[in-house]
mmCIF file of N, CA, C and O in Angstrom:
data_model
loop_
_atom_site.group_PDB
_atom_site.id
_atom_site.type_symbol
_atom_site.label_atom_id
_atom_site.label_comp_id
_atom_site.label_asym_id
_atom_site.label_seq_id
_atom_site.Cartn_x
_atom_site.Cartn_y
_atom_site.Cartn_z
ATOM 1 N N MET M 1 96.917 103.898 93.547
ATOM 2 C CA MET M 1 95.595 104.733 93.101
ATOM 3 C C MET M 1 95.196 104.718 94.763
ATOM 4 O O MET M 1 94.556 104.410 95.313
ATOM 5 N N SER M 2 94.767 106.629 94.186
ATOM 6 C CA SER M 2 94.112 107.065 95.470
ATOM 7 C C SER M 2 92.590 106.172 95.502
ATOM 8 O O SER M 2 91.868 105.617 94.745
ATOM 9 N N GLN M 3 91.701 106.644 97.067
ATOM 10 C CA GLN M 3 90.215 106.233 97.128
ATOM 11 C C GLN M 3 89.575 107.599 96.491
ATOM 12 O O GLN M 3 89.187 108.809 96.308
ATOM 13 N N ILE M 4 88.258 107.715 96.399
ATOM 14 C CA ILE M 4 87.372 108.014 95.976
ATOM 15 C C ILE M 4 85.774 108.422 96.186
ATOM 16 O O ILE M 4 85.432 107.299 96.583
ATOM 17 N N ILE M 5 85.548 109.414 97.223
ATOM 18 C CA ILE M 5 84.808 109.977 97.297
ATOM 19 C C ILE M 5 83.439 110.465 96.486
ATOM 20 O O ILE M 5 84.175 111.862 96.013
ATOM 21 N N ASP M 6 82.476 109.848 96.033
ATOM 22 C CA ASP M 6 81.863 110.158 95.033
ATOM 23 C C ASP M 6 79.809 111.285 96.268
ATOM 24 O O ASP M 6 79.866 110.259 96.179
ATOM 25 N N ALA M 7 80.064 112.175 95.631
ATOM 26 C CA ALA M 7 79.406 113.452 96.568
ATOM 27 C C ALA M 7 78.371 114.132 95.521
ATOM 28 O O ALA M 7 78.025 115.385 95.541
ATOM 29 N N ARG M 8 78.615 113.606 94.284
ATOM 30 C CA ARG M 8 77.868 114.906 93.110
ATOM 31 C C ARG M 8 76.172 113.874 93.616
ATOM 32 O O ARG M 8 76.015 112.679 93.669
ATOM 33 N N GLY M 9 75.455 115.065 92.982
ATOM 34 C CA GLY M 9 73.904 114.790 93.427
ATOM 35 C C GLY M 9 73.711 114.598 95.571
ATOM 36 O O GLY M 9 72.772 115.201 95.652
ATOM 37 N N LEU M 10 75.382 115.045 95.895
ATOM 38 C CA LEU M 10 74.956 115.708 96.870
ATOM 39 C C LEU M 10 73.996 116.358 97.538
ATOM 40 O O LEU M 10 74.717 117.160 97.251
ATOM 41 N N SER M 11 73.112 117.004 98.711
ATOM 42 C CA SER M 11 73.204 118.211 98.707
ATOM 43 C C SER M 11 73.991 119.080 99.381
ATOM 44 O O SER M 11 74.343 118.307 100.874
ATOM 45 N N CYS M 12 74.099 119.760 100.153
ATOM 46 C CA CYS M 12 74.927 121.300 101.199
ATOM 47 C C CYS M 12 74.702 120.962 102.232
ATOM 48 O O CYS M 12 72.954 120.868 102.689
ATOM 49 N N PRO M 13 74.711 120.413 103.600
ATOM 50 C CA PRO M 13 76.235 119.950 103.848
ATOM 51 C C PRO M 13 76.989 119.089 103.185
ATOM 52 O O PRO M 13 78.028 118.924 103.840
ATOM 53 N N GLN M 14 76.045 117.926 103.035
ATOM 54 C CA GLN M 14 77.442 116.218 102.623
ATOM 55 C C GLN M 14 77.755 116.300 102.013
ATOM 56 O O GLN M 14 79.134 115.766 102.502
ATOM 57 N N PRO M 15 78.215 116.807 101.342
ATOM 58 C CA PRO M 15 79.939 116.940 100.051
ATOM 59 C C PRO M 15 81.420 117.161 101.750
ATOM 60 O O PRO M 15 81.530 116.298 101.742
ATOM 61 N N VAL M 16 80.866 118.899 101.901
ATOM 62 C CA VAL M 16 81.711 119.106 103.397
ATOM 63 C C VAL M 16 81.701 118.084 104.719
ATOM 64 O O VAL M 16 82.710 117.165 104.605
ATOM 65 N N ILE M 17 80.390 117.012 104.886
ATOM 66 C CA ILE M 17 80.768 116.444 105.320
ATOM 67 C C ILE M 17 81.738 114.872 105.673
ATOM 68 O O ILE M 17 82.404 114.362 106.111
ATOM 69 N N VAL M 18 81.739 114.411 104.078
ATOM 70 C CA VAL M 18 81.525 113.464 103.470
ATOM 71 C C VAL M 18 83.131 113.922 103.657
ATOM 72 O O VAL M 18 84.460 112.343 103.745
ATOM 73 N N THR M 19 83.949 114.837 102.711
ATOM 74 C CA THR M 19 85.292 115.089 102.400
ATOM 75 C C THR M 19 86.119 115.371 104.184
ATOM 76 O O THR M 19 87.091 114.792 104.088
ATOM 77 N N ASP M 20 85.228 115.924 104.769
ATOM 78 C CA ASP M 20 86.709 116.267 106.369
ATOM 79 C C ASP M 20 86.315 114.514 107.732
ATOM 80 O O ASP M 20 87.181 114.631 107.800
ATOM 81 N N ARG M 21 85.363 114.209 107.380
ATOM 82 C CA ARG M 21 85.246 113.050 107.660
ATOM 83 C C ARG M 21 86.258 111.633 107.345
ATOM 84 O O ARG M 21 87.176 111.226 107.393
ATOM 85 N N LYS M 22 86.557 111.547 106.193
ATOM 86 C CA LYS M 22 88.004 111.100 104.541
ATOM 87 C C LYS M 22 89.200 111.723 105.256
ATOM 88 O O LYS M 22 89.972 111.345 106.527
ATOM 89 N N MET M 23 88.960 113.578 105.452
ATOM 90 C CA MET M 23 90.308 113.310 105.635
ATOM 91 C C MET M 23 91.103 113.514 107.546
ATOM 92 O O MET M 23 91.931 112.891 108.008
ATOM 93 N N LYS M 24 90.205 113.009 107.906
ATOM 94 C CA LYS M 24 89.791 113.103 109.362
ATOM 95 C C LYS M 24 90.416 111.691 109.648
ATOM 96 O O LYS M 24 91.596 110.941 110.322
ATOM 97 N N GLU M 25 89.434 110.301 108.746
ATOM 98 C CA GLU M 25 89.542 108.909 109.066
ATOM 99 C C GLU M 25 91.405 109.426 108.927
ATOM 100 O O GLU M 25 92.000 108.347 108.890
ATOM 101 N N LEU M 26 91.689 109.729 107.421
ATOM 102 C CA LEU M 26 92.916 109.526 107.010
ATOM 103 C C LEU M 26 94.533 110.105 107.781
ATOM 104 O O LEU M 26 95.435 109.701 108.127
ATOM 105 N N GLY M 27 93.730 111.259 108.064
ATOM 106 C CA GLY M 27 95.070 112.510 108.161
ATOM 107 C C GLY M 27 96.596 113.096 108.072
ATOM 108 O O GLY M 27 95.789 113.523 107.210
ATOM 109 N N ARG M 28 96.262 111.943 106.867
ATOM 110 C CA ARG M 28 97.582 112.577 105.441
ATOM 111 C C ARG M 28 97.572 110.910 104.540
ATOM 112 O O ARG M 28 96.553 109.881 104.567
ATOM 113 N N GLY M 29 97.839 111.372 103.083
ATOM 114 C CA GLY M 29 97.571 110.587 102.240
ATOM 115 C C GLY M 29 97.310 111.522 101.240
ATOM 116 O O GLY M 29 97.296 112.871 101.092
ATOM 117 N N VAL M 30 96.748 110.841 100.473
ATOM 118 C CA VAL M 30 96.192 110.838 98.781
ATOM 119 C C VAL M 30 93.933 110.700 98.513
ATOM 120 O O VAL M 30 94.135 109.102 98.958
ATOM 121 N N PHE M 31 93.399 111.669 98.571
ATOM 122 C CA PHE M 31 92.235 110.992 97.854
ATOM 123 C C PHE M 31 91.520 111.728 96.995
ATOM 124 O O PHE M 31 91.812 112.732 97.144
ATOM 125 N N GLU M 32 90.464 111.274 96.646
ATOM 126 C CA GLU M 32 89.137 111.689 95.551
ATOM 127 C C GLU M 32 88.086 113.151 96.151
ATOM 128 O O GLU M 32 88.262 111.235 96.417
ATOM 129 N N VAL M 33 87.377 113.177 95.626
ATOM 130 C CA VAL M 33 86.412 114.155 95.868
ATOM 131 C C VAL M 33 85.682 113.919 94.432
ATOM 132 O O VAL M 33 86.236 114.640 93.253
ATOM 133 N N LEU M 34 84.343 113.633 93.822
ATOM 134 C CA LEU M 34 83.772 113.662 92.570
ATOM 135 C C LEU M 34 82.689 115.394 93.296
ATOM 136 O O LEU M 34 81.920 114.642 94.270
ATOM 137 N N VAL M 35 82.516 115.794 93.155
ATOM 138 C CA VAL M 35 81.343 116.717 92.833
ATOM 139 C C VAL M 35 80.291 116.998 90.841
ATOM 140 O O VAL M 35 80.558 117.281 90.037
ATOM 141 N N ASP M 36 79.965 117.793 91.643
ATOM 142 C CA ASP M 36 78.504 118.297 90.784
ATOM 143 C C ASP M 36 78.267 119.370 91.324
ATOM 144 O O ASP M 36 77.346 120.131 90.043
ATOM 145 N N THR M 37 78.682 120.420 92.035
ATOM 146 C CA THR M 37 78.380 121.775 92.137
ATOM 147 C C THR M 37 79.632 122.581 91.899
ATOM 148 O O THR M 37 80.222 122.869 93.210
ATOM 149 N N GLU M 38 79.509 123.507 91.733
ATOM 150 C CA GLU M 38 80.732 124.957 91.803
ATOM 151 C C GLU M 38 80.504 125.200 94.014
ATOM 152 O O GLU M 38 81.292 125.729 94.558
ATOM 153 N N THR M 39 79.378 125.271 94.001
ATOM 154 C CA THR M 39 79.659 125.948 95.519
ATOM 155 C C THR M 39 80.383 124.469 96.293
ATOM 156 O O THR M 39 81.063 124.699 97.790
ATOM 157 N N ALA M 40 80.137 123.478 96.372
ATOM 158 C CA ALA M 40 80.000 122.303 96.583
ATOM 159 C C ALA M 40 81.816 122.004 96.749
ATOM 160 O O ALA M 40 83.110 122.113 97.580
ATOM 161 N N LYS M 41 82.209 122.710 95.391
ATOM 162 C CA LYS M 41 83.934 122.768 95.298
ATOM 163 C C LYS M 41 84.533 123.733 96.208
ATOM 164 O O LYS M 41 85.903 123.612 96.741
ATOM 165 N N GLU M 42 84.081 125.272 96.102
ATOM 166 C CA GLU M 42 84.109 126.383 96.516
ATOM 167 C C GLU M 42 84.416 125.705 98.439
ATOM 168 O O GLU M 42 85.934 125.977 99.495
ATOM 169 N N ASN M 43 83.144 124.902 99.337
ATOM 170 C CA ASN M 43 83.304 124.410 100.090
ATOM 171 C C ASN M 43 83.985 123.753 100.139
ATOM 172 O O ASN M 43 84.833 124.077 101.465
ATOM 173 N N ILE M 44 84.148 122.728 99.660
ATOM 174 C CA ILE M 44 85.462 121.643 99.855
ATOM 175 C C ILE M 44 87.131 122.462 100.271
ATOM 176 O O ILE M 44 88.009 121.793 100.624
ATOM 177 N N THR M 45 86.900 122.764 99.168
ATOM 178 C CA THR M 45 88.554 123.231 98.503
ATOM 179 C C THR M 45 89.069 124.268 99.942
ATOM 180 O O THR M 45 90.125 124.261 100.411
ATOM 181 N N ARG M 46 88.249 125.441 101.078
ATOM 182 C CA ARG M 46 87.539 125.759 101.835
ATOM 183 C C ARG M 46 88.491 124.885 103.238
ATOM 184 O O ARG M 46 89.134 125.507 103.396
ATOM 185 N N LEU M 47 87.649 123.968 103.141
ATOM 186 C CA LEU M 47 87.820 123.242 104.225
ATOM 187 C C LEU M 47 89.158 122.311 104.496
ATOM 188 O O LEU M 47 90.359 122.902 105.444
ATOM 189 N N ALA M 48 89.494 122.119 102.793
ATOM 190 C CA ALA M 48 90.433 121.042 103.539
ATOM 191 C C ALA M 48 91.823 122.759 103.182
ATOM 192 O O ALA M 48 93.134 122.143 104.081
ATOM 193 N N GLN M 49 91.998 123.602 102.331
ATOM 194 C CA GLN M 49 93.200 124.533 102.868
ATOM 195 C C GLN M 49 93.381 125.034 104.373
ATOM 196 O O GLN M 49 94.751 124.742 105.088
ATOM 197 N N GLN M 50 91.812 124.966 104.950
ATOM 198 C CA GLN M 50 91.634 125.292 106.327
ATOM 199 C C GLN M 50 93.012 124.601 107.472
ATOM 200 O O GLN M 50 93.142 124.485 108.165
ATOM 201 N N SER M 51 92.115 123.251 106.848
ATOM 202 C CA SER M 51 93.343 121.640 107.231
ATOM 203 C C SER M 51 94.571 121.504 107.037
ATOM 204 O O SER M 51 95.341 119.935 107.804
ATOM 205 N N GLY M 52 95.115 122.657 105.516
ATOM 206 C CA GLY M 52 96.345 121.767 105.978
ATOM 207 C C GLY M 52 96.807 120.697 104.989
ATOM 208 O O GLY M 52 97.526 120.457 104.296
ATOM 209 N N TRP M 53 95.632 120.728 104.057
ATOM 210 C CA TRP M 53 96.247 119.312 102.643
ATOM 211 C C TRP M 53 95.989 120.658 101.578
ATOM 212 O O TRP M 53 95.729 121.467 101.300
ATOM 213 N N LYS M 54 96.916 120.227 100.782
ATOM 214 C CA LYS M 54 96.715 120.817 99.145
ATOM 215 C C LYS M 54 95.797 120.467 98.451
ATOM 216 O O LYS M 54 95.157 118.639 98.922
ATOM 217 N N ILE M 55 95.135 121.617 97.605
ATOM 218 C CA ILE M 55 93.968 120.822 96.391
ATOM 219 C C ILE M 55 93.971 120.855 95.207
ATOM 220 O O ILE M 55 94.953 122.260 94.620
ATOM 221 N N GLU M 56 93.976 120.003 94.628
ATOM 222 C CA GLU M 56 93.739 120.776 93.219
ATOM 223 C C GLU M 56 93.185 119.928 92.491
ATOM 224 O O GLU M 56 92.007 118.914 92.558
ATOM 225 N N THR M 57 92.370 120.908 91.591
ATOM 226 C CA THR M 57 90.257 121.264 90.597
ATOM 227 C C THR M 57 91.056 121.199 89.209
ATOM 228 O O THR M 57 91.149 121.921 88.435
ATOM 229 N N LYS M 58 89.559 119.481 88.985
ATOM 230 C CA LYS M 58 89.742 119.365 87.756
ATOM 231 C C LYS M 58 88.447 119.784 87.363
ATOM 232 O O LYS M 58 88.131 118.627 87.893
ATOM 233 N N GLN M 59 89.142 120.836 86.158
ATOM 234 C CA GLN M 59 86.455 120.474 85.015
ATOM 235 C C GLN M 59 86.471 119.682 84.722
ATOM 236 O O GLN M 59 87.830 118.876 83.314
ATOM 237 N N GLU M 60 85.959 118.006 84.537
ATOM 238 C CA GLU M 60 85.189 116.628 83.547
ATOM 239 C C GLU M 60 83.693 117.360 83.249
ATOM 240 O O GLU M 60 83.727 117.078 83.653
ATOM 241 N N GLY M 61 84.143 117.817 82.327
ATOM 242 C CA GLY M 61 82.463 117.743 82.383
ATOM 243 C C GLY M 61 81.902 118.815 82.813
ATOM 244 O O GLY M 61 81.880 119.846 83.244
ATOM 245 N N GLY M 62 80.124 118.041 83.062
ATOM 246 C CA GLY M 62 79.583 118.528 83.988
ATOM 247 C C GLY M 62 80.786 118.615 85.722
ATOM 248 O O GLY M 62 79.493 118.317 86.927
ATOM 249 N N ASP M 63 81.695 117.806 85.657
ATOM 250 C CA ASP M 63 82.140 117.350 87.825
ATOM 251 C C ASP M 63 82.927 117.341 88.000
ATOM 252 O O ASP M 63 83.218 117.968 86.636
ATOM 253 N N ILE M 64 82.729 118.160 88.692
ATOM 254 C CA ILE M 64 84.864 118.397 88.749
ATOM 255 C C ILE M 64 85.526 117.745 89.553
ATOM 256 O O ILE M 64 84.786 116.605 91.358
ATOM 257 N N ARG M 65 86.080 117.815 89.726
ATOM 258 C CA ARG M 65 86.675 116.426 90.311
ATOM 259 C C ARG M 65 88.315 117.456 91.233
ATOM 260 O O ARG M 65 89.235 117.858 90.550
ATOM 261 N N LEU M 66 88.291 116.679 92.479
ATOM 262 C CA LEU M 66 88.764 117.236 93.564
ATOM 263 C C LEU M 66 90.357 116.680 94.469
ATOM 264 O O LEU M 66 90.437 115.729 94.635
ATOM 265 N N LEU M 67 91.228 116.510 93.606
ATOM 266 C CA LEU M 67 91.691 115.970 94.546
ATOM 267 C C LEU M 67 93.191 116.884 95.619
ATOM 268 O O LEU M 67 93.785 117.453 95.187
ATOM 269 N N LEU M 68 92.722 115.861 96.520
ATOM 270 C CA LEU M 68 93.711 116.253 98.358
ATOM 271 C C LEU M 68 94.533 115.314 98.557
ATOM 272 O O LEU M 68 94.531 113.922 98.258
ATOM 273 N N GLU M 69 95.330 116.252 98.966
ATOM 274 C CA GLU M 69 96.498 115.732 99.232
ATOM 275 C C GLU M 69 97.499 115.820 101.129
ATOM 276 O O GLU M 69 97.180 117.240 100.423
ATOM 277 N N LYS M 70 98.135 115.647 102.016
ATOM 278 C CA LYS M 70 98.277 116.156 102.610
ATOM 279 C C LYS M 70 99.848 115.059 103.087
ATOM 280 O O LYS M 70 99.540 114.011 103.529
ATOM 281 N N THR M 71 100.930 115.766 103.086
ATOM 282 C CA THR M 71 102.338 114.707 103.532
ATOM 283 C C THR M 71 102.251 114.994 105.292
ATOM 284 O O THR M 71 102.143 115.458 105.519
#
């Protein structure tokens, strides 16, 4: 089971900051980030790609689930 960060309701740039912190903490592995804005999705996607993480996005109602993975 992957770890989940719930960044819904956080204002910019908090979702990116908590995601960046988790990527640095893990170094590699799998975790999920839940966000509720398109801006947070785009910013986290850009950060992940620049840092060498694969990212998969799924829309679930009003929420967006981002699955980040680095091997």
